[in-house]
Short mmCIF file of C-alpha atoms in Angstrom, two decimals:
data_model
loop_
_atom_site.label_atom_id
_atom_site.label_comp_id
_atom_site.label_asym_id
_atom_site.label_seq_id
_atom_site.Cartn_x
_atom_site.Cartn_y
_atom_site.Cartn_z
CA MET A 1 0.20 -0.10 -0.12
CA MET A 2 1.13 3.41 -1.29
CA ARG A 3 1.70 5.96 1.52
CA GLN A 4 0.21 9.52 0.79
CA ASP A 5 2.45 12.32 1.11
CA PRO A 6 0.89 14.49 4.21
CA SER A 7 -0.05 17.51 3.16
CA GLU A 8 1.64 21.00 2.76
CA LYS A 9 0.26 22.53 5.59
CA ALA A 10 1.24 19.99 7.72
CA MET A 11 4.85 19.42 7.24
CA ASN A 12 5.13 23.33 7.26
CA ARG A 13 3.49 23.12 10.73
CA MET A 14 5.82 20.33 11.68
CA GLU A 15 9.25 21.93 10.27
CA LYS A 16 8.20 24.38 11.78
CA PHE A 17 7.90 23.03 15.55
CA VAL A 18 10.68 21.01 14.87
CA ASP A 19 13.04 24.22 14.71
CA ALA A 20 11.57 26.37 17.51
CA TYR A 21 11.85 22.87 19.55
CA CYS A 22 15.93 22.44 18.84
CA ASN A 23 16.36 26.26 20.13
CA LYS A 24 13.94 25.77 22.90
CA SER A 25 15.45 22.56 24.33
CA GLY A 26 19.35 22.98 23.10
CA THR A 27 19.27 20.01 21.13
CA PHE A 28 19.79 19.45 16.66
CA LYS A 29 18.29 18.42 14.10
CA HIS A 30 20.03 14.91 12.75
CA PRO A 31 23.14 15.23 10.54
CA ASN A 32 21.40 13.25 8.07
CA PRO A 33 18.64 15.45 6.66
CA ASP A 34 17.09 12.12 5.51
CA VAL A 35 16.53 11.03 8.77
CA THR A 36 14.77 14.40 9.53
CA GLU A 37 12.71 14.72 6.58
CA ALA A 38 11.69 10.67 7.37
CA VAL A 39 10.11 11.84 10.75
CA VAL A 40 8.55 15.25 10.01
CA LYS A 41 6.65 13.09 7.33
CA GLY A 42 5.25 10.90 9.50
CA LEU A 43 4.60 13.48 12.19
CA ALA A 44 2.34 15.41 9.69
CA HIS A 45 1.07 12.19 8.48
CA HIS A 46 -0.41 11.53 11.57
CA VAL A 47 -1.70 15.50 12.28
CA ASP A 48 -3.15 14.80 8.91
CA THR A 49 -5.28 11.84 9.59
CA LEU A 50 -4.75 12.03 13.99
CA GLY A 51 -5.21 15.89 14.62
CA ARG A 52 -1.95 15.20 17.01
CA PRO A 53 1.35 14.48 15.76
CA LEU A 54 1.71 11.41 17.74
CA CYS A 55 5.45 9.74 17.22
CA PRO A 56 6.16 7.75 14.47
CA CYS A 57 8.85 5.19 15.71
CA ARG A 58 5.89 3.73 17.55
CA PHE A 59 3.80 0.72 16.85
CA TYR A 60 0.48 1.38 18.57
CA PRO A 61 -2.39 -1.34 18.20
CA ASP A 62 -5.00 1.24 18.42
CA LYS A 63 -3.44 5.08 16.89
CA GLU A 64 -7.35 6.53 18.17
CA GLU A 65 -6.57 5.36 21.25
CA GLU A 66 -3.16 6.48 22.22
CA ILE A 67 -3.95 9.93 21.49
CA LYS A 68 -6.00 10.42 24.21
CA HIS A 69 -2.93 10.03 26.10
CA ARG A 70 -0.14 12.72 25.34
CA THR A 71 2.75 9.94 26.28
CA TRP A 72 3.96 9.90 22.89
CA ILE A 73 2.75 13.16 21.19
CA CYS A 74 5.59 15.40 19.74
CA ALA A 75 7.12 16.89 21.86
CA CYS A 76 6.58 13.16 23.81
CA ASP A 77 7.07 12.50 27.77
CA ASP A 78 10.29 10.99 27.46
CA MET A 79 12.08 14.16 25.82
CA GLN A 80 9.97 16.98 27.79
CA ILE A 81 11.09 14.90 30.84
CA TYR A 82 14.58 13.24 30.15
CA LYS A 83 15.56 14.70 26.33
CA TYR A 84 15.46 12.07 25.13
CA CYS A 85 13.91 11.47 21.58
CA HIS A 86 14.14 8.20 20.45
CA CYS A 87 13.05 8.80 16.71
CA LEU A 88 16.34 10.77 16.53
CA LEU A 89 14.52 13.69 15.58
CA PHE A 90 16.31 15.83 18.60
CA VAL A 91 19.28 15.35 19.02
CA ASN A 92 23.06 16.19 20.18
CA GLU A 93 25.26 17.62 17.58
CA GLU A 94 26.76 13.93 16.94
CA GLY A 95 23.58 13.04 15.96
CA LEU A 96 23.34 11.13 19.20
CA PRO A 97 20.24 11.03 21.37
CA ILE A 98 20.85 12.02 24.55
CA THR A 99 20.37 9.79 27.22
CA GLU A 100 21.98 11.15 30.35
CA TYR A 101 19.07 11.55 32.41
CA LEU A 102 17.15 8.12 31.35
CA PRO A 103 16.84 5.92 34.47
CA GLU A 104 19.05 2.93 33.99
CA ASP A 105 17.19 0.33 32.87
CA HIS A 106 15.48 2.88 29.72
CA GLU A 107 15.50 1.04 26.75
CA GLY A 108 17.15 4.22 25.22
CA ARG A 109 20.10 3.53 27.67
CA VAL A 110 20.62 0.25 27.61
CA MET A 111 20.51 0.71 23.67
CA HIS A 112 23.16 4.02 23.64
CA GLY A 113 25.00 4.08 26.79
CA LEU A 114 25.66 7.06 28.36
CA VAL A 115 25.00 10.37 25.66
CA LYS A 116 25.71 13.60 28.02
CA ASP A 117 23.54 17.04 27.59
CA SER A 118 26.02 19.55 26.47
CA VAL A 119 23.31 22.07 26.78
CA PRO A 120 21.22 21.27 30.52
CA ASP A 121 20.32 24.78 31.08
CA LYS A 122 17.89 24.07 28.10
CA GLY A 123 15.03 21.77 27.92
CA ARG A 124 13.13 19.33 30.08
CA PRO A 125 9.99 21.46 31.25
CA LEU A 126 8.75 18.32 33.08
CA ARG A 127 11.48 16.96 34.62
CA ASP A 128 9.62 17.06 37.48
CA LYS A 129 7.32 14.21 36.43
CA ALA A 130 9.53 11.48 36.11
CA GLU A 131 8.05 9.13 38.95
CA GLU A 132 4.88 9.89 37.35
CA ARG A 133 6.39 8.55 34.09
CA GLU A 134 7.77 5.54 35.99
CA VAL A 135 5.02 4.33 37.18
CA GLU A 136 2.79 5.00 33.54
CA ARG A 137 6.09 3.26 31.58
CA ARG A 138 5.00 0.06 34.33
CA GLU A 139 0.92 0.20 34.07
CA ARG A 140 0.45 1.13 30.47
CA PRO A 141 3.54 0.01 28.13
CA SER A 142 2.97 1.33 25.00
CA MET B 1 32.77 0.32 26.78
CA ILE B 2 30.96 2.09 23.64
CA PRO B 3 27.20 0.25 23.34
CA PRO B 4 27.20 -1.50 19.85
CA LEU B 5 24.42 1.20 18.60
CA VAL B 6 26.94 4.17 19.37
CA ARG B 7 29.54 2.49 17.99
CA TYR B 8 27.62 1.89 14.58
CA LEU B 9 26.23 5.70 14.36
CA ASN B 10 29.59 6.71 14.94
CA ARG B 11 31.21 4.93 12.06
CA VAL B 12 28.26 6.34 9.90
CA ASN B 13 29.11 10.04 7.72
CA PHE B 14 25.64 10.78 7.96
CA ARG B 15 26.49 13.81 5.21
CA THR B 16 28.55 10.99 2.70
CA THR B 17 25.92 8.00 3.20
CA LYS B 18 23.92 6.65 0.09
CA PRO B 19 20.33 8.11 0.06
CA LEU B 20 17.91 5.94 2.86
CA LEU B 21 15.71 4.31 1.63
CA GLN B 22 12.13 5.89 0.06
CA VAL B 23 8.65 4.74 0.67
CA GLY B 24 7.65 2.00 -1.67
CA GLU B 25 11.41 1.00 -2.31
CA ARG B 26 12.56 -2.84 -2.66
CA THR B 27 14.99 -3.86 -0.68
CA MET B 28 17.26 -6.78 -0.28
CA ALA B 29 15.29 -8.39 2.78
CA LEU B 30 12.23 -10.34 2.26
CA GLU B 31 8.92 -8.57 2.43
CA ILE B 32 7.15 -10.02 5.40
CA THR B 33 3.38 -9.73 5.41
CA ASP B 34 0.41 -10.87 7.65
CA ALA B 35 -0.14 -12.66 5.14
CA ASN B 36 3.39 -15.14 4.46
CA PHE B 37 4.88 -14.51 8.21
CA GLU B 38 3.24 -18.26 9.10
CA GLN B 39 4.72 -19.64 6.05
CA GLU B 40 8.33 -17.76 5.84
CA VAL B 41 8.87 -17.43 8.76
CA LEU B 42 7.01 -20.06 11.54
CA GLN B 43 7.85 -22.82 9.14
CA SER B 44 10.92 -22.17 8.07
CA ASP B 45 13.60 -24.39 8.45
CA LYS B 46 16.57 -21.59 8.77
CA PRO B 47 17.00 -19.00 11.23
CA VAL B 48 14.73 -15.93 10.52
CA LEU B 49 15.89 -12.64 11.34
CA VAL B 50 12.61 -9.79 10.74
CA ASP B 51 13.38 -6.06 11.25
CA PHE B 52 10.13 -4.31 12.24
CA TRP B 53 9.99 -0.86 10.56
CA ALA B 54 7.96 1.68 9.27
CA ALA B 55 8.90 4.45 6.59
CA TRP B 56 8.45 7.65 8.36
CA CYS B 57 10.88 6.19 11.07
CA GLY B 58 13.99 7.86 11.32
CA PRO B 59 16.22 4.95 13.03
CA CYS B 60 14.37 2.42 11.01
CA LEU B 61 15.63 4.23 8.10
CA ALA B 62 18.91 4.75 9.30
CA ILE B 63 19.79 0.87 9.77
CA ALA B 64 18.21 0.01 6.85
CA PRO B 65 21.18 0.09 4.62
CA MET B 66 22.97 -2.33 7.71
CA ILE B 67 19.58 -4.72 7.32
CA ASP B 68 20.01 -5.32 3.70
CA GLU B 69 23.91 -5.92 3.62
CA LEU B 70 23.08 -8.27 6.18
CA ALA B 71 20.23 -10.23 4.10
CA THR B 72 23.11 -10.11 0.72
CA GLU B 73 25.77 -11.75 3.30
CA MET B 74 23.21 -14.19 5.05
CA GLU B 75 21.81 -15.88 1.98
CA GLY B 76 21.42 -19.46 2.15
CA THR B 77 22.21 -19.90 5.94
CA ALA B 78 19.51 -17.78 7.36
CA LYS B 79 16.40 -15.35 6.56
CA VAL B 80 16.73 -12.02 6.75
CA GLY B 81 13.26 -9.97 6.36
CA LYS B 82 11.56 -6.61 7.28
CA VAL B 83 7.79 -6.02 8.54
CA ASP B 84 6.08 -3.31 7.59
CA ILE B 85 4.28 -2.29 10.49
CA ASP B 86 1.48 -0.08 9.05
CA ASN B 87 0.83 -2.31 6.53
CA ASN B 88 0.90 -5.33 9.18
CA PRO B 89 -0.18 -4.79 12.24
CA THR B 90 -1.34 -8.66 13.08
CA VAL B 91 1.75 -9.83 13.33
CA ALA B 92 2.76 -6.74 14.95
CA VAL B 93 0.99 -6.91 17.93
CA ASN B 94 1.05 -10.92 18.21
CA TYR B 95 4.70 -9.95 18.60
CA GLY B 96 3.85 -6.88 21.43
CA ILE B 97 6.06 -4.62 19.22
CA ARG B 98 6.07 -0.88 20.93
CA ALA B 99 9.52 1.02 19.76
CA ILE B 100 10.59 0.46 16.17
CA PRO B 101 13.12 -0.63 15.00
CA THR B 102 12.54 -3.96 16.95
CA LEU B 103 14.37 -6.69 15.65
CA LEU B 104 12.96 -10.57 16.50
CA ILE B 105 15.35 -13.79 15.40
CA PHE B 106 13.02 -16.84 15.20
CA ASN B 107 14.50 -19.87 15.35
CA ASN B 108 11.92 -23.77 14.56
CA GLY B 109 9.44 -20.82 14.57
CA GLU B 110 10.00 -19.23 17.99
CA VAL B 111 11.49 -16.40 18.96
CA ALA B 112 14.77 -16.74 20.17
CA GLU B 113 16.23 -12.87 20.51
CA GLN B 114 13.83 -9.41 20.92
CA LEU B 115 16.48 -6.35 20.20
CA VAL B 116 14.78 -3.01 20.21
CA GLY B 117 16.28 0.11 18.07
CA GLY B 118 19.48 -1.77 16.39
CA THR B 119 20.84 -2.43 19.76
CA VAL B 120 23.76 -4.79 17.47
CA ARG B 121 26.26 -4.31 14.84
CA LYS B 122 25.83 -6.04 11.88
CA GLY B 123 28.61 -8.66 12.98
CA ASP B 124 26.62 -9.13 16.10
CA LEU B 125 23.55 -10.01 14.02
CA ALA B 126 25.39 -12.26 11.76
CA ASP B 127 27.31 -14.21 15.03
CA LYS B 128 23.68 -15.32 16.53
CA LEU B 129 22.17 -16.28 13.33
CA ASN B 130 25.08 -18.31 12.46
CA ASN B 131 25.21 -19.89 16.19
CA LEU B 132 21.00 -21.03 15.46
CA ALA B 133 22.12 -22.08 11.85
CA GLY B 134 24.65 -24.52 13.02
CA VAL B 135 27.40 -22.40 11.04
CA THR B 136 30.95 -22.31 13.17
CA ALA B 137 32.90 -19.64 12.23
#
């Protein structure tokens, strides 16, 4: 099945969002623009079809059900709490996802090891929600 | 110790590598679907690596060239296939896929290993498949 490209309006919205969120969070776009373009297209597609920029780097058995939660709406909880983007949309200057703030047993930490945050004074606006996030991760794996 | 994915990403010069796969582009890896999963994976007499991916997933596309190389190199010893989760949700649901890419290695119809996010290098994946196939180095 061929996928329909997202609308220009949704693409523009997400491209502007990504640029703005990089500045706000002290992160960078991936050095390979194809990686960024793929993710932006996925987000824009979800804006067109679901009305929300649901993360395209996960599988959801029921997307309509998932968007009732804000967990994986970009910028997702992992990004706003831990400054970690599994999708590689918001990364450090070397193109690696920041894992410094993740719990030791988080799959991102296991996968990438320790990747330090070079701009620690920016981002993580929901850092005080980490405990709630870990409860959700156990009780509602998604 | 530097984790495998970091080593892999550090080796790749993202500015000069070939373009990532485009939507609909054919790959060397076997296309596995809800319809052929039973035959191609569960009934396979060889170990099977299955990459669960999606077209608009950046890390999935970043590891795609490595998966294709592995498919070519393992031909005759093991199968390497890809499941597009957007078009084949049944398999993804049945195996509890969440973050993608997720790599599952099947042997004799059972999951022998699960790796999330392309956590190992091509050589490590080849070693796992060779071990399951009974191939000695």
